[in-house]
Coordinates of C-alpha atoms in Angstrom, one line a residue:
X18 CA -35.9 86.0 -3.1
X19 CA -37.4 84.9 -6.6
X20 CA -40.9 85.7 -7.9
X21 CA -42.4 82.2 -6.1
X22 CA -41.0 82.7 -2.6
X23 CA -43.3 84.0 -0.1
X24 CA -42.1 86.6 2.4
X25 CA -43.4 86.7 6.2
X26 CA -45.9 88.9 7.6
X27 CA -42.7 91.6 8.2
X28 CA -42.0 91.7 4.5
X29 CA -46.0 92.3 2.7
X30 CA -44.2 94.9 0.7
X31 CA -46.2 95.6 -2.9
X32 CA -43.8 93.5 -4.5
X33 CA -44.3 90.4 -2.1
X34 CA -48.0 90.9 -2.1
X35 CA -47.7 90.5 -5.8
X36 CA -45.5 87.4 -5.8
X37 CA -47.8 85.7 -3.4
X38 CA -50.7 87.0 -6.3
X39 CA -48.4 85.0 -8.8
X40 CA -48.4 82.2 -7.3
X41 CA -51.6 81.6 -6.0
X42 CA -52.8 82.1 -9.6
X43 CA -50.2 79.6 -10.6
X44 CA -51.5 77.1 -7.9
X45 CA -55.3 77.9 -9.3
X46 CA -54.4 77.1 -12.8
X47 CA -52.1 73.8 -11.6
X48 CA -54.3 72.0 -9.5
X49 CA -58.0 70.4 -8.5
X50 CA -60.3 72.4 -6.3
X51 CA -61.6 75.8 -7.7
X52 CA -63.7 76.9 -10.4
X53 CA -60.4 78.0 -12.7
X54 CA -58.5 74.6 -11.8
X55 CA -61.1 72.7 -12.6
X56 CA -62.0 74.4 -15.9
X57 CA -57.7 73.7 -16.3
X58 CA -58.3 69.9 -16.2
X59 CA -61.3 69.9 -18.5
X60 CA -59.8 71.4 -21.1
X61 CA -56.6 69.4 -20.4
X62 CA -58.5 66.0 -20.5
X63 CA -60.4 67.0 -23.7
X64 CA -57.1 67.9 -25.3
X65 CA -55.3 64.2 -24.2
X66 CA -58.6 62.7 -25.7
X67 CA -58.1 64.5 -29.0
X68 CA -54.5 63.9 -29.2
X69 CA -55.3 60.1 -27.8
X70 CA -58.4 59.8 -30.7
X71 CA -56.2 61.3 -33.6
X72 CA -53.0 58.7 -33.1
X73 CA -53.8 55.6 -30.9
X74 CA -57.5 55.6 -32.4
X75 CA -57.0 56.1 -35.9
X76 CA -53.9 53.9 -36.5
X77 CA -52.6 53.0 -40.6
X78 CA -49.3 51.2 -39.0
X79 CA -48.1 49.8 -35.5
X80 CA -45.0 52.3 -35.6
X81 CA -44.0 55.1 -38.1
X82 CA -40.7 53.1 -38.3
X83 CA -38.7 56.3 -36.5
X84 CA -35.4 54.6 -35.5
X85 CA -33.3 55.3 -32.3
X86 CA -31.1 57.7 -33.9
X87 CA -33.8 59.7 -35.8
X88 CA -35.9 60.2 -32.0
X89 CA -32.3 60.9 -30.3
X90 CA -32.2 63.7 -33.0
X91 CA -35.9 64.9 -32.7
X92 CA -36.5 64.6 -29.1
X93 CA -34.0 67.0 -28.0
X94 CA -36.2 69.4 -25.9
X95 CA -34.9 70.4 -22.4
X96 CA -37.3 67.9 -20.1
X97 CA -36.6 70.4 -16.7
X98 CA -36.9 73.8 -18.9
X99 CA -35.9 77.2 -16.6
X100 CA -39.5 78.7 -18.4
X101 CA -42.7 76.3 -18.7
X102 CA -45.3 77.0 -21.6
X103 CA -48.9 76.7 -22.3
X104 CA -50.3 73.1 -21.6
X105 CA -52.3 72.9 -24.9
X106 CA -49.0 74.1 -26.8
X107 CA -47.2 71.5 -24.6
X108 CA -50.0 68.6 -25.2
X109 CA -49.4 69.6 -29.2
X110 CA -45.7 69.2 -29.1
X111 CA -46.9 65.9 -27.0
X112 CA -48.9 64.5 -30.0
X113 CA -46.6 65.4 -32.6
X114 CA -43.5 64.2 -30.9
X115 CA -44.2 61.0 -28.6
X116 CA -47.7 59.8 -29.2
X117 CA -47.2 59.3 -33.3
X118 CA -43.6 58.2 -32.8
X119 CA -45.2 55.3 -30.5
X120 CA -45.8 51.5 -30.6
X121 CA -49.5 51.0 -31.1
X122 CA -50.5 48.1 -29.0
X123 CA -53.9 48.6 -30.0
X124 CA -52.8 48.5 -33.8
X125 CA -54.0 44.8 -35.5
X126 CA -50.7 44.2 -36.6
X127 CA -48.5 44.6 -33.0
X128 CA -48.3 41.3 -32.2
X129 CA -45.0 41.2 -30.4
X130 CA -45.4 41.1 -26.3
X131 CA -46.9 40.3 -23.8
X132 CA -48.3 44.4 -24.2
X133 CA -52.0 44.1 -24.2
X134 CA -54.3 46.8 -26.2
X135 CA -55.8 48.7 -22.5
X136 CA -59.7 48.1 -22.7
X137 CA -61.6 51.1 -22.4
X138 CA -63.2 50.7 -19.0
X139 CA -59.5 50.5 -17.9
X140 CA -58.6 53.9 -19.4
X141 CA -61.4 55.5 -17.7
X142 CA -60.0 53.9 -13.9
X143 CA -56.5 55.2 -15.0
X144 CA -57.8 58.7 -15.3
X145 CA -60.0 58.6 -12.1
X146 CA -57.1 56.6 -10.0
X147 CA -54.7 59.6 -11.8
X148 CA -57.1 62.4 -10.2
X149 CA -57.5 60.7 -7.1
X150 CA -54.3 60.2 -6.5
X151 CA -54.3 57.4 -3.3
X152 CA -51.6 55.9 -1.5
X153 CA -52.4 52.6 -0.7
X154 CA -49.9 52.5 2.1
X155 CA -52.1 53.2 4.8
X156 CA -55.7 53.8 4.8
X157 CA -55.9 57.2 5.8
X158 CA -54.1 57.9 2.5
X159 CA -57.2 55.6 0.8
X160 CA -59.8 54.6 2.6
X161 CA -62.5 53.4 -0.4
X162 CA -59.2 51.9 -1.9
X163 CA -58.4 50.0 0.7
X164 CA -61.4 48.4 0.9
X165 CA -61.7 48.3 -2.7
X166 CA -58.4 46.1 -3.1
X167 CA -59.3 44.0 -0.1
X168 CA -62.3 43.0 -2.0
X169 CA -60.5 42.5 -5.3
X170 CA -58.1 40.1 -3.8
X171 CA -60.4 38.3 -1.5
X172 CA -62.5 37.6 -5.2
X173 CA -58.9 36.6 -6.8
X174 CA -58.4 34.4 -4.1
X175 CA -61.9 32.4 -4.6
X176 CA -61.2 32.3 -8.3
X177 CA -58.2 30.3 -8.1
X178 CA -59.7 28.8 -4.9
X179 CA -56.9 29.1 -2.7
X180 CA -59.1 28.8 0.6
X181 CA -60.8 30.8 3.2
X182 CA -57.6 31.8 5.1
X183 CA -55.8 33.5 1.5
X184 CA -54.9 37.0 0.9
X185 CA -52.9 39.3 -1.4
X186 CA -51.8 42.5 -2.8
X187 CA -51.9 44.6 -6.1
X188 CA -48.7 44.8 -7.5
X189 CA -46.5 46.0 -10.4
X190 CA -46.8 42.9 -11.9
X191 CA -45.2 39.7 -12.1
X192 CA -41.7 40.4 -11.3
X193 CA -42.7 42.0 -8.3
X194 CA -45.1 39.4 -7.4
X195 CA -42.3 36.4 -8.7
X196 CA -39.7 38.9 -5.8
X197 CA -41.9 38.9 -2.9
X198 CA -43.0 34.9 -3.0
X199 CA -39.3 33.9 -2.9
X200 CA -38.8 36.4 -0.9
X201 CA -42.0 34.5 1.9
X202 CA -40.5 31.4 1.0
X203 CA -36.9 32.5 1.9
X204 CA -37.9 33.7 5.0
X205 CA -40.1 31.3 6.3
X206 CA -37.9 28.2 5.6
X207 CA -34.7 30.4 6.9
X208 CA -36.9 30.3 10.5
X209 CA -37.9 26.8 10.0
X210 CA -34.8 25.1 9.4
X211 CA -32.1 27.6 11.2
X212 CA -34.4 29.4 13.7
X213 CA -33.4 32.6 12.5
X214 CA -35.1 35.9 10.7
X215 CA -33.1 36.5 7.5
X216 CA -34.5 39.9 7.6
X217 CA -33.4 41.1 11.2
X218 CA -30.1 39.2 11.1
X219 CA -29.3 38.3 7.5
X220 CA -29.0 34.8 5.8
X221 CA -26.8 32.3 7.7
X222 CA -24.0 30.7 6.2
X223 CA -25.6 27.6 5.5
X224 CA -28.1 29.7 3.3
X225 CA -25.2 29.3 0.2
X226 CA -26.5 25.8 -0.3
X227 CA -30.4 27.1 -0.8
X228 CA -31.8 26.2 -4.3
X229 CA -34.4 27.3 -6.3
X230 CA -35.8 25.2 -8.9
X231 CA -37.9 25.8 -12.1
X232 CA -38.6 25.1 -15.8
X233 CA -35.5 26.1 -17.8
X234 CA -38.1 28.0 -19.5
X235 CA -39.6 30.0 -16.8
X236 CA -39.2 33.9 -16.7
X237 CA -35.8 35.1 -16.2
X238 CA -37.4 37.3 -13.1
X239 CA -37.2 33.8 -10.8
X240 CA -33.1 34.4 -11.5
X241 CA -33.7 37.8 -10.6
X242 CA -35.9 37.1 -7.4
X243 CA -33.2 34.6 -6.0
X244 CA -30.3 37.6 -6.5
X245 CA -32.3 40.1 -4.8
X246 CA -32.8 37.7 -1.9
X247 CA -29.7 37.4 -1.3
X248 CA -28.9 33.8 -2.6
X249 CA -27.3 34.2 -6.2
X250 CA -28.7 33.6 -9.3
X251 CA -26.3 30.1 -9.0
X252 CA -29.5 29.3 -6.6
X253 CA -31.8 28.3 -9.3
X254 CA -31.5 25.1 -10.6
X255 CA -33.0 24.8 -14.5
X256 CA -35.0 21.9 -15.1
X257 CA -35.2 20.5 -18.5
X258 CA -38.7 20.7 -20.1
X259 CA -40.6 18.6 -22.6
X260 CA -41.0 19.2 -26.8
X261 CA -43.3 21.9 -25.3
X262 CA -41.4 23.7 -22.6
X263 CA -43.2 22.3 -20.0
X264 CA -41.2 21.0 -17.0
X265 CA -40.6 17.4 -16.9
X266 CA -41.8 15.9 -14.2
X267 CA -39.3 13.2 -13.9
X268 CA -36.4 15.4 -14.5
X269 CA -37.5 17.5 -11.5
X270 CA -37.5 14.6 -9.2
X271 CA -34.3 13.2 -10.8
X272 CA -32.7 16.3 -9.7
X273 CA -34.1 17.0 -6.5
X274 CA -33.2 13.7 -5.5
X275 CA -29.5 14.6 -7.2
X276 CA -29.7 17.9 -4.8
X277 CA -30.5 16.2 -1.3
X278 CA -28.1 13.5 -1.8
X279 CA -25.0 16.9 -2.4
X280 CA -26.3 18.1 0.6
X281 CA -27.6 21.3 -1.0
X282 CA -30.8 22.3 0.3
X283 CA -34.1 23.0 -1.8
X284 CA -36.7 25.1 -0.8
X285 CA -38.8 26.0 -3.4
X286 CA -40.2 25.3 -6.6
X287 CA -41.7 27.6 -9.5
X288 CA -44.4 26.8 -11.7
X289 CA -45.0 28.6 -14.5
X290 CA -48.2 28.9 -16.4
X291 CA -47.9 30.3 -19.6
X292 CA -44.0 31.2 -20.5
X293 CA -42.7 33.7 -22.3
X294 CA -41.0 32.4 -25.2
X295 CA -44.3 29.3 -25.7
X296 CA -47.1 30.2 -23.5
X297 CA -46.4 26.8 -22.0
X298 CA -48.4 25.6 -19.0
X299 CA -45.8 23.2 -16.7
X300 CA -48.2 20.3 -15.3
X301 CA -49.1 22.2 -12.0
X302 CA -50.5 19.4 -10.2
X303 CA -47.7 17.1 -10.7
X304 CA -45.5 19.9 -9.1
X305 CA -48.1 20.5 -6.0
X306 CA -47.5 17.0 -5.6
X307 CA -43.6 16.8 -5.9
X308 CA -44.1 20.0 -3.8
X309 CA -45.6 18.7 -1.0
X310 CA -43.5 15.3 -1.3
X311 CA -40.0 17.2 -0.6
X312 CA -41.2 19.8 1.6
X313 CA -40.8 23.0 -1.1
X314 CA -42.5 26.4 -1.0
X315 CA -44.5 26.4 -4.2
X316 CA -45.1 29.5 -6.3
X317 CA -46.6 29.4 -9.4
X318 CA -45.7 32.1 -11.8
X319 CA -49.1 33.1 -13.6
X320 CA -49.0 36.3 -15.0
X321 CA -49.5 35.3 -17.9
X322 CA -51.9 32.0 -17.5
X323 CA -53.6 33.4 -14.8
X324 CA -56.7 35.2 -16.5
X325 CA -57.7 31.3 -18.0
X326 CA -58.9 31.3 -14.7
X327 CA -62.6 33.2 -15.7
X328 CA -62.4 31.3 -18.9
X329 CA -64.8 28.2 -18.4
X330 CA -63.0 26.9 -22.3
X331 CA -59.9 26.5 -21.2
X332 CA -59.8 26.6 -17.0
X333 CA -58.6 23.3 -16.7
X334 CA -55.2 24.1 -17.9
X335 CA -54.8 25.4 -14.9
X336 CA -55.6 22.4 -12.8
X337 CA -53.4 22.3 -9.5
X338 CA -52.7 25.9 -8.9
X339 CA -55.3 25.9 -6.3
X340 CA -52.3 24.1 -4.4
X341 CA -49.7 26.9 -4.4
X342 CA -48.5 28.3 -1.5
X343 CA -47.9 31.9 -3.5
X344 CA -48.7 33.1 -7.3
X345 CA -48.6 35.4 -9.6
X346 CA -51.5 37.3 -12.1
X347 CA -51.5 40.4 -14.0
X348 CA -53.9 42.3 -14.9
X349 CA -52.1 44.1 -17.9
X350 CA -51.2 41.2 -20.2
X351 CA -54.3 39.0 -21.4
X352 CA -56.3 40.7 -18.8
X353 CA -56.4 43.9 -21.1
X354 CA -55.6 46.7 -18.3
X355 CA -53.0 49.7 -19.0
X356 CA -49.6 48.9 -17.2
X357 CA -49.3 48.4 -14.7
X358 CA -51.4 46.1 -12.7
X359 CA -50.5 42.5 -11.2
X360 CA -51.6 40.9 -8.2
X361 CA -49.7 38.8 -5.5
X362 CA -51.9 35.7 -3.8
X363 CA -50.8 34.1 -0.5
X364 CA -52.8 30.5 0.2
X365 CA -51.9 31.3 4.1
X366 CA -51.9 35.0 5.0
X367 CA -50.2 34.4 8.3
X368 CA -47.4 34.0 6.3
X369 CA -47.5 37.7 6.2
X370 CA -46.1 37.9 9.6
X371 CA -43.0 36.9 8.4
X372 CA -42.7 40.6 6.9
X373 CA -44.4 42.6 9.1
X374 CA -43.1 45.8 9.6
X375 CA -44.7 48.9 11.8
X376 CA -43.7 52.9 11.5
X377 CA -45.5 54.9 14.3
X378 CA -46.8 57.8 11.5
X379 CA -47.8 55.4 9.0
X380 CA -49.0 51.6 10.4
X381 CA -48.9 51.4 14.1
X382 CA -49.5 48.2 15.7
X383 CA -52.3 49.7 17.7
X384 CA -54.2 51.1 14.4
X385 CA -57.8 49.3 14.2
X386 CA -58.2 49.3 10.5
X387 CA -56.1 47.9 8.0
X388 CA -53.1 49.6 6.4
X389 CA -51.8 47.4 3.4
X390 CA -47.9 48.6 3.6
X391 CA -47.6 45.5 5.5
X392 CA -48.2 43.2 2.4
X393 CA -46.3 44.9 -0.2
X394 CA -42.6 45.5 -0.8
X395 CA -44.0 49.4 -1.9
X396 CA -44.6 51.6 0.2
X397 CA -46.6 54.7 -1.6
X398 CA -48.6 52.7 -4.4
X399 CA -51.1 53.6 -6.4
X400 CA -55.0 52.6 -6.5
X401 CA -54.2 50.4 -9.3
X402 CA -56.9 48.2 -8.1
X403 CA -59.5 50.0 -9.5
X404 CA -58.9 49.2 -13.3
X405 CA -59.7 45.5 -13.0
X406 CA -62.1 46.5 -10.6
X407 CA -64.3 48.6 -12.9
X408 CA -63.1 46.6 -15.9
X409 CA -64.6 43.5 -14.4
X410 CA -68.1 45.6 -13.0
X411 CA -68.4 46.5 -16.7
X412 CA -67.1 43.2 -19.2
X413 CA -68.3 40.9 -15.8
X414 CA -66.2 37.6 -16.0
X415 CA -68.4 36.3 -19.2
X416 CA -67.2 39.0 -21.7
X417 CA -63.3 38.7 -20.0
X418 CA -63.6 35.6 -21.1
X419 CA -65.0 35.8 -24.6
X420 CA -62.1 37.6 -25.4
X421 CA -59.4 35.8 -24.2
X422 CA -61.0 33.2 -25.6
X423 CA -60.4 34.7 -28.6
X424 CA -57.2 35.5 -29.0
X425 CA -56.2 31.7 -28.2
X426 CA -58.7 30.5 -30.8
X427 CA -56.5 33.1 -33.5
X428 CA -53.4 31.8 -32.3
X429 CA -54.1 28.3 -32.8
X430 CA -55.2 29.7 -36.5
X431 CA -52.0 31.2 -36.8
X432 CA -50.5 27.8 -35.8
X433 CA -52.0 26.1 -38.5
X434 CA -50.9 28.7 -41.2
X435 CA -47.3 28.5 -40.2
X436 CA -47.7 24.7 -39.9
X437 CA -48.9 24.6 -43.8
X438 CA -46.2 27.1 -44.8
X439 CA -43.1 25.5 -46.4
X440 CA -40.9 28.5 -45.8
X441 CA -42.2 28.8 -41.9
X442 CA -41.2 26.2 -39.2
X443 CA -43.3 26.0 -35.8
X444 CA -41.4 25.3 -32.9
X445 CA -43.9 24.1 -31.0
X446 CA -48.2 24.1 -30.5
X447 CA -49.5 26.7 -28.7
X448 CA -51.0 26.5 -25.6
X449 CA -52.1 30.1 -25.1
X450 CA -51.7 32.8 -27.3
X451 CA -47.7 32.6 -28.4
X452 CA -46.7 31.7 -31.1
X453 CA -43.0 31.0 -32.1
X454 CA -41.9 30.1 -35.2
X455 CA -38.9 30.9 -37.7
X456 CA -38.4 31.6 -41.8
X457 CA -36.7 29.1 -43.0
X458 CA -35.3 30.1 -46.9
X459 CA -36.1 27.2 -49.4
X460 CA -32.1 27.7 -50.4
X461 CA -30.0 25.1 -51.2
X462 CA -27.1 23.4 -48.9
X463 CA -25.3 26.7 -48.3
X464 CA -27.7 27.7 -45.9
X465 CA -25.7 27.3 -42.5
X466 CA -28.0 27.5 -39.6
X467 CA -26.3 31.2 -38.8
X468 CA -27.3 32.4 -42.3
X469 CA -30.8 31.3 -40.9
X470 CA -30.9 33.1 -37.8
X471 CA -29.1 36.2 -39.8
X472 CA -32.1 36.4 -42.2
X473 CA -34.6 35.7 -39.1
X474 CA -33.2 38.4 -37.1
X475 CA -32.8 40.9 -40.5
X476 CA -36.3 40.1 -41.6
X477 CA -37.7 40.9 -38.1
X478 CA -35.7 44.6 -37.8
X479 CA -37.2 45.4 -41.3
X480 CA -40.9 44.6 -40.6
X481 CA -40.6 46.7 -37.4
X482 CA -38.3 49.6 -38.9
X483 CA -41.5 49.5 -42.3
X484 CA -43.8 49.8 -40.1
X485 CA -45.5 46.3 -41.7
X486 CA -45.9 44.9 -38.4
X487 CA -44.2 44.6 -34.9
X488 CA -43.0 41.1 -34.1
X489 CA -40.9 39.8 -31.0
X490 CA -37.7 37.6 -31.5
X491 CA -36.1 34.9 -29.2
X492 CA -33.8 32.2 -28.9
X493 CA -34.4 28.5 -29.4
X494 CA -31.7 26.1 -28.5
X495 CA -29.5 28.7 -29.7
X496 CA -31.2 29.5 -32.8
X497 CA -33.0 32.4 -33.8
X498 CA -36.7 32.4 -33.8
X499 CA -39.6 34.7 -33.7
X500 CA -42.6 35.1 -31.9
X501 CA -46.2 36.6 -32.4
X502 CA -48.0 37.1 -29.5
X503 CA -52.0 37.5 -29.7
X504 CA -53.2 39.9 -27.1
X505 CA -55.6 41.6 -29.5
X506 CA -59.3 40.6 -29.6
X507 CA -59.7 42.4 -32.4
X508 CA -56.7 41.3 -34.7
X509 CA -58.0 38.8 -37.7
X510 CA -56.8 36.0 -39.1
X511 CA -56.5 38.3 -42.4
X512 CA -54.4 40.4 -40.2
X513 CA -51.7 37.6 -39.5
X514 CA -51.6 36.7 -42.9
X515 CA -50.6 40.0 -43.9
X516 CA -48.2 40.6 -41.3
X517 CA -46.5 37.1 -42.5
X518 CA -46.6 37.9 -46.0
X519 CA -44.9 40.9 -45.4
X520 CA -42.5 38.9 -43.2
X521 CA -41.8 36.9 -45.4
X522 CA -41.0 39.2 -48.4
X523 CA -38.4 40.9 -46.1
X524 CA -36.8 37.7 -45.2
X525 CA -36.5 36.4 -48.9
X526 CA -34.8 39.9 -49.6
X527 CA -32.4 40.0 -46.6
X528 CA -31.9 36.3 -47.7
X529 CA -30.9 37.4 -51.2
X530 CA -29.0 40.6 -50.5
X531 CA -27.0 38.6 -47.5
X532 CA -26.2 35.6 -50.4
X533 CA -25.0 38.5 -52.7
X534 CA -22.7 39.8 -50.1
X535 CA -21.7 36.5 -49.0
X536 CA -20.8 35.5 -52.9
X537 CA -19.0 39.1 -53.0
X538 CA -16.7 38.5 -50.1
X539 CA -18.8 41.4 -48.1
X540 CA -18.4 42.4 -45.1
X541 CA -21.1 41.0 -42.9
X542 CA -21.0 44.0 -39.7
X543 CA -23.6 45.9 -37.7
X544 CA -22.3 48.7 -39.3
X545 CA -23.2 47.1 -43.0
X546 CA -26.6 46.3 -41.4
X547 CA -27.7 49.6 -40.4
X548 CA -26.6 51.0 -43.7
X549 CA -28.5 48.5 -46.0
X550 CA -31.7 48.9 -43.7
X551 CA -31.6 52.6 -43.7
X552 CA -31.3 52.7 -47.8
X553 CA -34.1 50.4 -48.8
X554 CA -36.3 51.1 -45.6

């Protein structure tokens, strides 16, 4: 028996009766509840908000610059030791070792993702939701949460104004929420059209001629969503967009009409509102209405776009997504919540039905109150709900919206400085807070469109590995671009403009060192690459 097992009544010997000692002051020490547990978790919080306030809060840089290798090196502690240690020594080794080797999404100068700074109202409900710890499976696991989310998403639901008979979920975010509307749609037009429940008996053989369509600039998560249903990704059908990735209208009826007339069978479009890659905004309306006119599901991808919705500026950029049958919002992109924290909508929450599901020690059918496993694809999920909930009790939806107001009003700024930059090209306006854009070397004829995306791509990794700034990069027609994203109200224009200056000094010496090599007869490898970054780092 070790030191933690506990004997029966037949075996209180001294030396059980002093193992069960051990471990009850183990327990004490470990959890909630009594005067010595609770004193634990005080000083435990107080010591995260030190080592919280002396990285994240005092920032110089938006990452040391630690590369993969170096943290592979330095990171080598065993993560399931036989012995544990004392939390404070433990929280120490924590700040030291993962909090300063960190991105800094609150830092000016991280402008990469879709990876919002966390407001501060939001920390706070992450370490009360953390304490708590609720299961919003049933609601005898979380009974205020329960309620709580009902609320949230009954209040979602009249923002976007998706009618009295809507309802939703919390989610993960939206590739969760992008799965479980294609996931509705598949079902309900699998019992329409073949009476038959994909669920109970599986996807009839007609189902390989089910298509999908959407923006070929939507979020690779719609791909995703139609593989995990069961259909392929060779489901979705791409549609070409407009000079600023928006779907085209006409090219979406050209090729539904191109679809019924091969005797493939659409049942769904995607909208998006705000990509990835441009922050675009498809024409929503138009697509309710093609919607409607061939008889599709119609799911409108707005994790992004979504929080224009409390923003009386720029609202009508949303105008049609009132008409979608499903959507997606998160909470923790331009909503400002820590990840992670979406929301699923449903216009019609019978719908629901079509994924009902009942287990006799968790949601029977008899039970009078509600017990939300039956709208998500979780089962034990956290109270997540409450960040946006006590976010939006403290900002309310005016100060929400002053700063996302913001941040669009500094990416359109940043717009107009690459626009006036002879060495920057913009590949298209913003519409929300991404902006994409690529050096382009003032060189003479030998600059081959890979030598381009070469110096792009090197200028990026050397910004990132300085420390200078944290930038994302993408692909654009096949050519490599990069991407600012503003979801920092309190970045400044002054702020861009460094970050591109420094952008642009790494790309003019990447540029000259890659012309040298090229004139040389170099070598131009990975290998090569890593070297040169790692000396002049």
């Amino acid at each position: 028996m070790s030191s933690y097992e506990l004997g029966g009544p037949e075996d209180d010997t001294s030396t059980d009766a002093a193992a069960r000692s051990d471990v009850l002051a183990l327990a004490e020490r470990s959890f909630l509840g009594t005067p010595t547990g609770n004193d634990a978790y005080a000083a435990a919080m107080d010591g995260c908000r030190e080592a919280v306030l002396s990285t994240v809060g005092d920032t110089d840089e938006p990452y040391a610059g630690t590369t993969y290798a170096a943290l592979r090196e330095t990171l080598d502690r065993d993560t399931l030791p036989e012995t544990g240690n004392d939390l404070e020594e433990v929280l120490d080794d924590i700040t030291t070792d993962v909090l300063a080797k960190s991105v800094f999404p609150s830092d000016d100068s991280c402008i990469a993702h879709l990876h919002c700074p966390p407001m501060i109202p939001g920390l706070a409900a992450e370490a009360l939701l953390s304490a708590l710890n609720q299961s919003l499976d049933s609601f005898d696991q979380s009974p205020a949460g329960t309620v709580i989310e009902e609320r949230l998403i009954g209040d979602l639901a009249s923002l976007f104004d998706l009618g009295a008979d809507a309802d939703g979920v919390v989610t993960t975010g939206g590739t969760q929420s992008n799965f479980q509307g294609l996931l509705v749609a598949r079902e309900r037009y699998v019992r329409d059209e073949f009476d038959r429940s994909a669920a109970g008996r599986g996807l009839p053989p007609e189902a390989e001629s089910m298509r999908v369509l959407t923006s070929a600039d939507a979020h690779f998560t719609v791909a995703q969503a139609a593989a995990q249903i069961g259909l392929g990704e060779d489901a979705v059908v791409a549609v070409p967009t407009d000079d600023r990735h928006r779907i085209d209208p006409d090219e979406l009826a050209e090729t539904l009409d191109r679809l019924k007339r091969a005797g493939e069978r659409p049942f769904a479009l995607v909208g998006t509102a705000g990509t990835t890659d441009f922050g675009s905004v498809d024409p929503l309306d138009t697509l309710a209405d093609l919607a409607e006119d061939y008889g599709l599901w119609y799911h409108v991808d707005a994790a992004l776009g979504g929080a224009l919705a409390v923003s009386e500026r720029h609202v009508g950029t949303l105008d049609g997504i009132e008409r979608a049958d499903s959507l997606a919002v998160d909470f923790h992109k331009l909503l400002f919540q820590p990840i992670a924290c979406g929301a699923f909508l449903l216009a019609d929450k019978s719908e629901y039905d079509l994924l009902s599901r009942n287990a006799a020690y968790l949601n029977p059918e008899t039970d009078s109150v509600p017990n939300l496993v039956s709208k998500s694809v979780q089962t034990t999920r956290r109270f997540d709900a409450l960040k946006p909930y006590v976010a939006f009790r403290t900002l309310g939806r005016e100060g929400m919206a002053s700063l996302i107001d913001r941040t669009i009003h500094l990416a359109d700024r940043t717009a107009a400085m690459v626009r006036s930059d002879p060495a920057m090209e913009l590949a298209c306006a913003p519409t929300i807070n991404v902006v994409t854009f690529r050096y382009v070397p003032q060189q003479n004829d030998s600059s081959s469109p890979k030598w381009v995306d070469r110096v792009n791509r090197r200028a990026r990794d050397r910004l990132f590995t300085s420390g200078d700034g944290v930038v994302a990069r993408t692909e654009v027609d096949g050519r490599a671009y990069l991407k600012v994203t503003l979801m920092n109200p309190q970045t400044t224009v002054d702020d861009i403009r460094e970050v591109l200056l420094a952008l642009k000094g790494h790309a003019a010496r990447a540029a000259a060192q890659s012309n040298a090599r090229d004139i040389s007869g170099g070598r131009d490898t990975d290998a090569v690459r890593g070297q040169f970054e790692e000396v002049h780092r």
